[in-house]
Coordinates of N, CA and C in Angstrom, one line a residue:
M220 N 6.5 98.5 -73.7 CA 6.6 99.9 -73.2 C 5.2 100.6 -73.4
A221 N 4.5 100.3 -74.5 CA 3.2 100.9 -74.7 C 2.3 100.6 -73.5
L222 N 2.3 99.4 -73.1 CA 1.4 99.0 -72.0 C 1.8 99.7 -70.7
A223 N 3.1 99.9 -70.4 CA 3.5 100.6 -69.2 C 3.1 102.0 -69.3
E224 N 3.2 102.6 -70.5 CA 2.8 104.0 -70.6 C 1.3 104.2 -70.4
A225 N 0.6 103.2 -70.9 CA -0.9 103.3 -70.8 C -1.3 103.1 -69.3
A226 N -0.6 102.2 -68.6 CA -0.8 102.0 -67.2 C -0.5 103.3 -66.4
A227 N 0.6 103.9 -66.8 CA 1.0 105.2 -66.1 C 0.0 106.3 -66.2
R228 N -0.7 106.3 -67.4 CA -1.7 107.3 -67.6 C -3.0 107.1 -66.8
G229 N -3.2 105.8 -66.5 CA -4.4 105.4 -65.8 C -4.2 105.6 -64.3
R230 N -5.3 105.6 -63.6 CA -5.3 105.8 -62.1 C -5.1 104.4 -61.5
L231 N -4.3 104.4 -60.4 CA -4.0 103.2 -59.7 C -5.4 102.7 -59.1
L232 N -5.6 101.4 -59.4 CA -6.9 100.8 -58.9 C -6.6 100.3 -57.5
R233 N -7.4 100.8 -56.6 CA -7.3 100.4 -55.2 C -8.6 99.8 -54.7
W234 N -8.6 98.5 -54.4 CA -9.8 97.9 -54.0 C -10.1 98.3 -52.5
P235 N -11.3 98.7 -52.1 CA -11.6 98.8 -50.7 C -11.4 97.4 -50.0
R236 N -11.1 97.5 -48.7 CA -10.8 96.2 -48.0 C -11.8 96.1 -46.8
V237 N -12.2 94.8 -46.6 CA -12.8 94.4 -45.3 C -11.8 93.5 -44.6
L238 N -11.4 93.9 -43.4 CA -10.4 93.2 -42.6 C -11.1 92.3 -41.6
L239 N -10.8 91.1 -41.6 CA -11.3 90.1 -40.6 C -10.1 89.8 -39.6
L240 N -10.2 90.3 -38.4 CA -9.2 90.1 -37.4 C -9.8 89.2 -36.3
G241 N -9.1 88.1 -36.0 CA -9.6 87.2 -35.0 C -8.7 86.0 -34.8
D242 N -9.2 84.9 -34.1 CA -8.5 83.7 -33.8 C -8.8 82.6 -34.9
S243 N -8.8 81.4 -34.5 CA -8.9 80.3 -35.4 C -10.3 80.3 -36.1
I244 N -11.3 80.8 -35.4 CA -12.7 80.9 -36.0 C -12.7 81.8 -37.2
T245 N -11.8 82.8 -37.2 CA -11.6 83.7 -38.3 C -10.6 83.1 -39.3
E246 N -9.5 82.5 -38.8 CA -8.6 81.9 -39.8 C -9.2 80.8 -40.6
Y247 N -10.1 80.0 -40.1 CA -10.8 79.0 -40.8 C -11.9 79.5 -41.7
S248 N -12.2 80.7 -41.6 CA -13.4 81.2 -42.3 C -13.4 81.3 -43.8
F249 N -12.2 81.0 -44.3 CA -12.0 81.0 -45.8 C -12.1 79.5 -46.3
Q250 N -12.3 78.6 -45.4 CA -12.5 77.2 -45.8 C -13.8 77.1 -46.6
E251 N -14.1 75.9 -47.2 CA -15.3 75.7 -47.9 C -16.5 76.0 -47.0
N252 N -17.5 76.8 -47.5 CA -18.7 77.1 -46.7 C -18.4 78.0 -45.5
G253 N -17.2 78.6 -45.4 CA -16.8 79.4 -44.3 C -17.5 80.8 -44.4
W254 N -17.6 81.5 -43.3 CA -18.3 82.8 -43.3 C -17.5 83.9 -44.0
G255 N -16.2 83.8 -43.9 CA -15.3 84.7 -44.6 C -15.4 84.5 -46.1
A256 N -15.5 83.3 -46.5 CA -15.6 83.0 -48.0 C -16.9 83.5 -48.5
Y257 N -18.0 83.4 -47.7 CA -19.3 83.9 -48.0 C -19.2 85.4 -48.3
L258 N -18.6 86.1 -47.4 CA -18.4 87.6 -47.5 C -17.6 87.9 -48.8
A259 N -16.5 87.2 -49.0 CA -15.7 87.4 -50.2 C -16.5 87.2 -51.5
E260 N -17.4 86.2 -51.5 CA -18.2 86.0 -52.7 C -19.2 87.1 -52.9
R261 N -19.8 87.5 -51.8 CA -20.8 88.6 -51.9 C -20.2 89.9 -52.4
L262 N -18.9 90.1 -52.1 CA -18.3 91.4 -52.3 C -17.3 91.4 -53.4
V263 N -17.3 90.3 -54.2 CA -16.3 90.2 -55.3 C -16.5 91.4 -56.2
R264 N -15.3 91.9 -56.7 CA -15.2 93.1 -57.5 C -15.7 94.4 -56.9
K265 N -16.0 94.3 -55.6 CA -16.3 95.5 -54.8 C -15.3 95.7 -53.7
C266 N -14.9 94.6 -53.0 CA -14.0 94.7 -51.9 C -13.0 93.5 -51.9
D267 N -11.9 93.7 -51.4 CA -11.0 92.6 -51.0 C -11.4 92.2 -49.5
V268 N -11.7 91.0 -49.3 CA -11.9 90.5 -47.9 C -10.6 89.9 -47.4
V269 N -10.0 90.5 -46.4 CA -8.6 90.1 -46.0 C -8.7 89.4 -44.7
N270 N -8.2 88.1 -44.7 CA -8.3 87.2 -43.6 C -7.0 87.4 -42.7
R271 N -7.2 87.9 -41.5 CA -6.1 88.0 -40.6 C -6.5 87.3 -39.3
G272 N -7.0 86.1 -39.5 CA -7.3 85.2 -38.4 C -6.0 84.5 -38.0
L273 N -5.8 84.4 -36.7 CA -4.6 83.8 -36.1 C -5.0 82.7 -35.1
S274 N -4.9 81.5 -35.5 CA -5.3 80.4 -34.7 C -4.6 80.4 -33.3
G275 N -5.4 80.3 -32.3 CA -4.8 80.2 -30.9 C -4.6 81.6 -30.3
Y276 N -4.7 82.6 -31.0 CA -4.4 84.0 -30.5 C -5.5 84.5 -29.5
N277 N -5.1 85.4 -28.6 CA -6.0 86.0 -27.7 C -5.8 87.6 -27.9
T278 N -6.6 88.3 -27.2 CA -6.6 89.8 -27.3 C -5.2 90.4 -26.9
R279 N -4.6 89.7 -25.9 CA -3.3 90.3 -25.4 C -2.3 90.3 -26.6
W280 N -2.3 89.2 -27.4 CA -1.3 89.2 -28.5 C -1.8 90.0 -29.7
A281 N -3.1 90.0 -29.9 CA -3.7 90.7 -31.1 C -3.5 92.2 -30.9
K282 N -3.6 92.7 -29.7 CA -3.4 94.1 -29.4 C -2.0 94.6 -29.9
L283 N -1.0 93.7 -29.7 CA 0.4 94.0 -30.0 C 0.6 94.0 -31.5
I284 N 0.0 93.2 -32.2 CA 0.2 93.1 -33.7 C -0.6 94.0 -34.5
L285 N -1.8 94.5 -34.0 CA -2.7 95.3 -34.8 C -1.9 96.5 -35.4
P286 N -1.1 97.2 -34.7 CA -0.4 98.4 -35.4 C 0.6 97.9 -36.5
R287 N 0.9 96.6 -36.6 CA 1.7 96.1 -37.6 C 0.9 95.7 -38.8
L288 N -0.4 95.6 -38.6 CA -1.3 95.3 -39.7 C -1.9 96.5 -40.4
I289 N -2.2 97.5 -39.6 CA -2.8 98.7 -40.2 C -2.1 100.0 -39.6
T290 N -1.7 100.8 -40.5 CA -1.2 102.1 -40.2 C -1.8 103.1 -41.1
E291 N -1.7 104.4 -40.8 CA -2.2 105.4 -41.7 C -1.5 105.4 -43.0
S292 N -0.2 105.0 -43.0 CA 0.6 105.0 -44.2 C 0.4 103.8 -45.0
T293 N -0.3 102.8 -44.5 CA -0.6 101.6 -45.3 C -2.1 101.6 -45.7
S294 N -2.6 102.7 -46.1 CA -3.9 102.8 -46.7 C -5.1 102.4 -45.8
A295 N -5.0 102.9 -44.5 CA -6.1 102.6 -43.6 C -7.4 103.2 -44.2
D296 N -7.3 104.3 -45.0 CA -8.5 104.9 -45.6 C -9.2 104.0 -46.5
S297 N -8.5 102.9 -47.0 CA -9.2 102.0 -47.9 C -10.0 100.9 -47.2
I298 N -9.9 100.9 -45.9 CA -10.6 99.9 -45.1 C -12.1 100.4 -44.8
V299 N -13.0 99.6 -45.3 CA -14.4 100.0 -45.2 C -15.1 99.3 -44.0
A300 N -14.5 98.2 -43.5 CA -15.1 97.5 -42.4 C -14.0 96.6 -41.7
V301 N -14.1 96.5 -40.4 CA -13.2 95.6 -39.6 C -14.0 94.8 -38.7
T302 N -13.8 93.5 -38.6 CA -14.4 92.7 -37.6 C -13.3 92.3 -36.6
I303 N -13.6 92.4 -35.3 CA -12.7 92.0 -34.2 C -13.4 90.9 -33.5
F304 N -12.8 89.6 -33.6 CA -13.6 88.4 -33.2 C -12.6 87.6 -32.3
F305 N -12.6 87.9 -31.0 CA -11.8 87.2 -30.0 C -12.6 86.9 -28.8
G306 N -12.1 86.0 -28.0 CA -12.7 85.6 -26.7 C -12.7 84.1 -26.5
A307 N -12.7 83.3 -27.5 CA -12.8 81.9 -27.4 C -11.5 81.4 -26.7
N308 N -10.4 82.0 -26.9 CA -9.1 81.7 -26.2 C -8.9 82.4 -24.9
D309 N -9.3 83.7 -25.0 CA -9.1 84.5 -23.7 C -9.9 83.9 -22.6
S310 N -11.0 83.3 -22.9 CA -11.9 82.7 -21.8 C -11.5 81.3 -21.4
A311 N -10.4 80.8 -21.9 CA -9.9 79.5 -21.4 C -9.7 79.6 -19.9
L312 N -9.9 78.5 -19.2 CA -9.7 78.5 -17.7 C -8.3 78.6 -17.4
K313 N -7.9 79.6 -16.5 CA -6.6 79.9 -16.2 C -5.8 78.7 -15.7
E314 N -6.4 78.0 -14.8 CA -5.7 76.9 -14.1 C -5.4 75.7 -15.1
L315 N -6.2 75.6 -16.2 CA -6.0 74.5 -17.1 C -5.4 75.0 -18.4
N316 N -5.4 76.2 -18.7 CA -4.9 76.7 -20.0 C -4.3 78.1 -19.8
P317 N -3.2 78.3 -19.0 CA -2.7 79.6 -18.6 C -2.1 80.3 -19.8
K318 N -1.7 79.6 -20.8 CA -1.0 80.3 -21.9 C -2.0 81.1 -22.7
Q319 N -3.2 80.7 -23.0 CA -4.1 81.4 -23.8 C -5.1 82.3 -22.9
H320 N -5.2 81.9 -21.7 CA -6.2 82.7 -20.8 C -5.8 84.1 -20.6
V321 N -6.8 85.0 -20.7 CA -6.6 86.4 -20.4 C -7.7 86.8 -19.4
P322 N -7.4 87.4 -18.3 CA -8.4 87.8 -17.3 C -9.5 88.7 -18.0
L323 N -10.7 88.5 -17.4 CA -11.8 89.2 -18.0 C -11.7 90.7 -18.2
E324 N -11.2 91.4 -17.1 CA -11.0 92.8 -17.2 C -10.0 93.2 -18.2
E325 N -8.9 92.4 -18.3 CA -7.9 92.7 -19.3 C -8.4 92.5 -20.7
Y326 N -9.2 91.4 -20.9 CA -9.9 91.2 -22.2 C -10.7 92.4 -22.7
A327 N -11.5 92.9 -21.8 CA -12.3 94.1 -22.1 C -11.4 95.3 -22.5
A328 N -10.3 95.5 -21.7 CA -9.4 96.6 -21.9 C -8.7 96.4 -23.2
N329 N -8.3 95.2 -23.6 CA -7.6 95.0 -24.8 C -8.5 95.2 -26.0
L330 N -9.8 94.8 -25.9 CA -10.7 95.1 -27.0 C -10.9 96.6 -27.2
K331 N -11.0 97.3 -26.1 CA -11.2 98.8 -26.1 C -9.9 99.4 -26.7
S332 N -8.8 98.9 -26.3 CA -7.5 99.5 -26.9 C -7.4 99.3 -28.4
M333 N -7.9 98.1 -28.9 CA -7.9 97.9 -30.3 C -8.8 98.8 -31.1
V334 N -10.0 99.0 -30.5 CA -10.9 100.0 -31.1 C -10.4 101.4 -31.1
Q335 N -9.8 101.8 -30.0 CA -9.2 103.1 -29.9 C -8.1 103.3 -30.9
Y336 N -7.3 102.2 -31.1 CA -6.2 102.3 -32.1 C -6.7 102.5 -33.5
L337 N -7.8 101.7 -33.8 CA -8.4 101.8 -35.2 C -8.9 103.3 -35.4
K338 N -9.5 103.8 -34.4 CA -10.0 105.2 -34.5 C -8.9 106.2 -34.7
S339 N -7.7 105.9 -34.1 CA -6.6 106.8 -34.2 C -6.0 106.8 -35.6
V340 N -6.2 105.8 -36.4 CA -5.8 105.8 -37.8 C -7.0 106.1 -38.7
D341 N -8.0 106.7 -38.1 CA -9.1 107.2 -38.9 C -10.1 106.2 -39.4
I342 N -10.1 105.0 -38.8 CA -11.2 104.0 -39.0 C -12.3 104.3 -38.0
T343 N -13.4 104.8 -38.5 CA -14.4 105.3 -37.6 C -15.2 104.2 -37.0
A344 N -15.9 104.5 -35.9 CA -16.6 103.5 -35.1 C -17.6 102.7 -35.9
D345 N -18.2 103.4 -36.9 CA -19.3 102.8 -37.7 C -18.7 101.8 -38.7
R346 N -17.4 101.7 -38.8 CA -16.8 100.7 -39.7 C -16.2 99.5 -38.9
I347 N -16.5 99.5 -37.6 CA -15.9 98.4 -36.7 C -17.1 97.6 -36.1
I348 N -16.9 96.3 -36.2 CA -17.9 95.3 -35.7 C -17.2 94.4 -34.7
L349 N -17.5 94.4 -33.5 CA -17.0 93.4 -32.5 C -17.9 92.2 -32.6
I350 N -17.3 91.0 -32.5 CA -18.1 89.7 -32.5 C -17.7 89.0 -31.2
T351 N -18.7 88.6 -30.4 CA -18.4 87.8 -29.2 C -18.1 86.4 -29.6
P352 N -17.4 85.7 -28.7 CA -17.2 84.3 -28.9 C -18.5 83.5 -29.0
P353 N -18.6 82.4 -29.7 CA -19.8 81.6 -29.8 C -19.9 80.9 -28.5
P354 N -21.1 80.3 -28.2 CA -21.2 79.5 -27.0 C -20.3 78.2 -27.1
L355 N -20.0 77.6 -26.0 CA -19.2 76.4 -25.9 C -20.1 75.2 -25.6
Q356 N -20.0 74.2 -26.4 CA -20.7 72.9 -26.1 C -19.7 72.0 -25.4
E357 N -19.9 72.0 -24.1 CA -18.8 71.4 -23.2 C -18.6 69.9 -23.4
L358 N -19.6 69.2 -23.7 CA -19.4 67.7 -23.8 C -18.6 67.4 -25.1
A359 N -18.9 68.1 -26.2 CA -18.1 67.9 -27.4 C -16.7 68.4 -27.3
W360 N -16.5 69.6 -26.6 CA -15.1 70.1 -26.5 C -14.3 69.2 -25.5
E361 N -15.0 68.7 -24.5 CA -14.3 67.8 -23.6 C -13.7 66.6 -24.3
K362 N -14.5 66.0 -25.2 CA -14.0 64.9 -26.0 C -12.7 65.3 -26.8
E363 N -12.7 66.5 -27.3 CA -11.5 67.0 -28.0 C -10.3 67.1 -27.1
C364 N -10.6 67.6 -25.9 CA -9.5 67.8 -24.9 C -9.0 66.5 -24.4
L365 N -9.9 65.5 -24.1 CA -9.5 64.2 -23.6 C -8.6 63.5 -24.7
A366 N -9.0 63.7 -26.0 CA -8.2 63.0 -27.0 C -6.8 63.5 -27.1
K367 N -6.5 64.7 -26.6 CA -5.2 65.2 -26.5 C -4.5 65.0 -25.1
G368 N -5.2 64.3 -24.3 CA -4.7 64.1 -22.9 C -4.9 65.2 -22.0
D369 N -5.8 66.1 -22.3 CA -6.1 67.3 -21.4 C -7.5 67.1 -20.8
K370 N -7.7 68.0 -19.8 CA -9.0 68.1 -19.2 C -9.8 69.2 -19.9
L371 N -11.1 69.2 -19.7 CA -11.9 70.3 -20.2 C -11.4 71.6 -19.8
N372 N -11.0 72.5 -20.7 CA -10.3 73.7 -20.3 C -11.1 75.0 -20.6
R373 N -12.4 74.8 -20.9 CA -13.2 76.0 -21.1 C -14.6 75.6 -20.5
C374 N -15.4 76.6 -20.2 CA -16.8 76.3 -19.9 C -17.7 77.4 -20.4
N375 N -18.9 77.1 -20.7 CA -19.8 78.0 -21.4 C -20.2 79.2 -20.6
A376 N -20.4 79.0 -19.3 CA -20.7 80.1 -18.4 C -19.6 81.2 -18.4
T377 N -18.4 80.7 -18.4 CA -17.3 81.7 -18.4 C -17.2 82.4 -19.8
T378 N -17.4 81.6 -20.8 CA -17.4 82.2 -22.2 C -18.5 83.3 -22.3
G379 N -19.6 83.1 -21.6 CA -20.7 84.0 -21.6 C -20.3 85.3 -20.9
Q380 N -19.5 85.3 -19.9 CA -19.0 86.5 -19.2 C -18.1 87.3 -20.2
Y381 N -17.3 86.7 -21.0 CA -16.5 87.4 -21.9 C -17.4 88.0 -23.1
A382 N -18.4 87.2 -23.4 CA -19.3 87.8 -24.5 C -20.0 89.0 -24.0
Q383 N -20.4 89.0 -22.7 CA -21.1 90.2 -22.1 C -20.1 91.4 -22.1
A384 N -18.8 91.1 -21.7 CA -17.8 92.1 -21.7 C -17.6 92.7 -23.1
C385 N -17.6 91.9 -24.1 CA -17.5 92.4 -25.5 C -18.6 93.3 -25.9
V386 N -19.8 92.9 -25.5 CA -21.0 93.7 -25.8 C -20.9 95.1 -25.1
Q387 N -20.4 95.1 -23.9 CA -20.3 96.3 -23.1 C -19.2 97.2 -23.7
V388 N -18.1 96.6 -24.2 CA -17.1 97.4 -24.8 C -17.7 98.1 -26.1
A389 N -18.4 97.4 -26.9 CA -19.0 97.9 -28.1 C -19.9 99.1 -27.7
R390 N -20.7 98.9 -26.7 CA -21.6 100.0 -26.2 C -20.8 101.2 -25.8
E391 N -19.7 101.0 -25.1 CA -18.9 102.2 -24.6 C -18.2 102.9 -25.8
C392 N -17.8 102.1 -26.7 CA -16.9 102.6 -27.8 C -17.8 103.1 -29.0
G393 N -19.1 102.8 -29.0 CA -19.9 103.2 -30.1 C -19.8 102.4 -31.4
T394 N -19.4 101.1 -31.3 CA -19.3 100.3 -32.4 C -20.5 99.3 -32.5
D395 N -20.6 98.7 -33.6 CA -21.6 97.6 -33.7 C -21.1 96.4 -33.0
V396 N -22.0 95.5 -32.7 CA -21.6 94.2 -32.0 C -22.5 93.1 -32.5
L397 N -21.9 91.9 -32.7 CA -22.7 90.8 -33.0 C -22.5 89.8 -31.9
D398 N -23.6 89.7 -31.1 CA -23.5 88.9 -29.9 C -23.8 87.4 -30.2
L399 N -22.8 86.8 -30.8 CA -23.0 85.4 -31.3 C -23.3 84.4 -30.1
W400 N -22.8 84.7 -28.9 CA -23.0 83.8 -27.8 C -24.5 83.7 -27.5
S401 N -25.1 84.9 -27.5 CA -26.6 84.9 -27.1 C -27.4 84.5 -28.3
L402 N -27.1 84.9 -29.5 CA -27.9 84.6 -30.7 C -28.0 83.1 -30.9
M403 N -26.9 82.4 -30.8 CA -26.8 81.0 -31.1 C -27.6 80.2 -30.1
Q404 N -27.7 80.7 -28.9 CA -28.4 80.0 -27.8 C -29.9 80.2 -27.8
K405 N -30.4 81.1 -28.7 CA -31.8 81.2 -28.9 C -32.4 79.9 -29.4
N406 N -31.5 79.2 -30.2 CA -31.9 77.8 -30.6 C -31.4 76.9 -29.5
Q407 N -32.3 76.2 -28.8 CA -31.9 75.4 -27.6 C -30.8 74.4 -27.9
D408 N -30.8 73.8 -29.1 CA -29.7 72.9 -29.4 C -28.7 73.6 -30.2
F409 N -27.9 74.4 -29.6 CA -26.9 75.2 -30.3 C -25.7 74.4 -30.8
S410 N -25.7 73.1 -30.3 CA -24.5 72.3 -30.7 C -24.4 72.1 -32.2
S411 N -25.5 72.2 -32.9 CA -25.4 72.0 -34.4 C -24.6 73.1 -35.1
Y412 N -24.4 74.3 -34.4 CA -23.7 75.4 -34.9 C -22.2 75.1 -34.8
L413 N -21.8 74.1 -34.0 CA -20.4 73.9 -33.7 C -19.9 72.5 -34.2
S414 N -18.7 72.5 -34.7 CA -18.1 71.2 -35.3 C -17.5 70.4 -34.2
D415 N -16.9 71.0 -33.2 CA -16.2 70.2 -32.2 C -16.5 70.8 -30.7
G416 N -17.6 71.5 -30.6 CA -17.9 72.2 -29.4 C -17.4 73.6 -29.2
L417 N -16.4 74.0 -30.1 CA -15.8 75.3 -30.0 C -15.8 76.0 -31.3
H418 N -15.4 75.3 -32.4 CA -15.3 75.9 -33.7 C -16.6 75.7 -34.5
L419 N -16.8 76.6 -35.5 CA -18.1 76.6 -36.2 C -18.2 75.4 -37.2
S420 N -19.4 74.8 -37.2 CA -19.8 73.9 -38.2 C -20.2 74.6 -39.5
T421 N -20.6 73.9 -40.5 CA -21.1 74.5 -41.7 C -22.4 75.4 -41.4
K422 N -23.2 74.8 -40.5 CA -24.4 75.6 -40.1 C -24.1 76.8 -39.3
G423 N -23.1 76.7 -38.5 CA -22.6 77.8 -37.7 C -22.0 78.9 -38.6
N424 N -21.2 78.5 -39.5 CA -20.6 79.5 -40.5 C -21.7 80.2 -41.3
S425 N -22.7 79.4 -41.7 CA -23.8 80.0 -42.4 C -24.6 81.0 -41.5
F426 N -24.8 80.7 -40.3 CA -25.5 81.5 -39.3 C -24.7 82.8 -39.1
L427 N -23.4 82.7 -38.9 CA -22.6 83.9 -38.7 C -22.6 84.8 -39.9
A428 N -22.4 84.1 -41.1 CA -22.4 84.9 -42.3 C -23.7 85.7 -42.5
A429 N -24.8 85.1 -42.2 CA -26.1 85.8 -42.4 C -26.2 87.0 -41.4
Q430 N -25.8 86.7 -40.2 CA -25.9 87.8 -39.2 C -25.0 88.9 -39.5
L431 N -23.8 88.6 -40.0 CA -22.8 89.6 -40.3 C -23.2 90.4 -41.5
W432 N -23.7 89.7 -42.5 CA -24.1 90.4 -43.7 C -25.2 91.4 -43.5
S433 N -26.1 91.0 -42.6 CA -27.2 91.9 -42.3 C -26.7 93.3 -41.7
R434 N -25.5 93.2 -41.1 CA -24.9 94.4 -40.5 C -24.1 95.2 -41.6
L435 N -23.6 94.4 -42.5 CA -22.6 95.0 -43.5 C -23.3 95.4 -44.8
E436 N -24.5 94.8 -45.1 CA -25.1 95.0 -46.4 C -25.4 96.5 -46.7
N437 N -26.0 97.2 -45.8 CA -26.3 98.6 -46.0 C -25.1 99.4 -46.3
K438 N -24.0 99.1 -45.6 CA -22.7 99.8 -45.7 C -22.0 99.5 -47.0
L439 N -22.1 98.3 -47.5 CA -21.2 97.8 -48.5 C -21.8 97.5 -49.9
S440 N -23.1 97.2 -49.8 CA -23.7 96.7 -51.1 C -23.8 97.8 -52.1
A441 N -23.8 99.1 -51.7 CA -23.9 100.2 -52.6 C -22.6 100.5 -53.3
L442 N -21.5 99.9 -52.8 CA -20.2 100.1 -53.4 C -20.2 99.7 -54.9
P443 N -19.6 100.5 -55.8 CA -19.7 100.1 -57.2 C -18.8 99.0 -57.5
S444 N -19.1 98.2 -58.5 CA -18.3 97.2 -59.1 C -17.0 97.9 -59.7
L445 N -15.9 97.3 -59.5 CA -14.7 97.9 -60.0 C -14.4 97.3 -61.4
L446 N -14.1 98.2 -62.3 CA -13.9 98.0 -63.7 C -15.3 97.6 -64.4
P447 N -15.5 97.9 -65.6 CA -16.8 97.7 -66.2 C -17.0 96.2 -66.5
Y448 N -18.3 95.9 -66.6 CA -18.7 94.6 -67.1 C -18.2 94.4 -68.5
W449 N -17.8 93.1 -68.8 CA -17.1 92.9 -70.1 C -17.9 93.4 -71.3
R450 N -19.2 93.2 -71.2 CA -20.0 93.6 -72.4 C -20.0 95.2 -72.6
D451 N -19.6 95.9 -71.5 CA -19.6 97.3 -71.6 C -18.3 97.9 -72.0
V452 N -17.3 97.0 -72.2 CA -16.0 97.4 -72.7 C -16.0 97.7 -74.2
D453 N -15.5 98.8 -74.6 CA -15.5 99.2 -76.1 C -14.3 98.4 -76.7
H454 N -14.7 97.3 -77.3 CA -13.6 96.4 -77.9 C -12.8 97.0 -79.0
T455 N -13.3 98.1 -79.6 CA -12.6 98.7 -80.6 C -11.6 99.7 -80.0
N456 N -11.8 100.1 -78.8 CA -10.9 101.1 -78.1 C -11.0 100.8 -76.6
P457 N -10.4 99.6 -76.2 CA -10.5 99.3 -74.8 C -9.9 100.3 -73.8
E458 N -8.9 101.0 -74.3 CA -8.3 102.0 -73.4 C -9.3 103.0 -72.9
A459 N -10.3 103.3 -73.8 CA -11.3 104.3 -73.4 C -12.1 103.8 -72.2
S460 N -12.3 102.5 -72.1 CA -13.1 101.9 -71.0 C -12.3 101.6 -69.8
L461 N -11.1 101.2 -70.0 CA -10.3 100.6 -68.9 C -9.3 101.5 -68.3
L462 N -8.9 102.6 -68.9 CA -7.9 103.4 -68.3 C -8.5 104.8 -67.9

């Protein structure tokens, strides 16, 4: 009872949150050496990094579920940054992958709709980062497709069109954007950034983490550590330090 009373006297601890919304490249980001895990490590005791990556999803589906993930009544004010990272599935070729394919104009409209929704629950544009799909290494991805009995169902030129649309949406909506498609191709052999032609390798995860952190560091590094360092706790009267 004493502990419950002490807790009641203290203020509820609410960790700020960084929300990662995307497809499999986001879902896998908490794996060893993943870009999401890197962010979580850099922000430990400052922010919760929340993985809402959904393998195989496109913007058509993500737009529908976003209001179920964030509402004003579920502490949208605690969100200090959101990444929106779609396009690898949207850009699948319609004739070969109609289930995941989303037409280019709809893709752009869906991204814009998600940004507008976030703004409607008071997540300001400066807290939103759009990420374009990475480039596609067609030979490697074709091997993956053939192993499943499928034909090559994506191409890099088409993915590039979706990346350009993502950049344009960010420009129109006033958000930051990480143009992964262009940045990775500054290195002529961008295949080293990909594990299977589509998903990120360890090197690709490291590249994305560094690029993303350069955009987040100024916003988040100044956040205070939550709860005092253990040496700073008054061991003779811990309540004075912790409540």
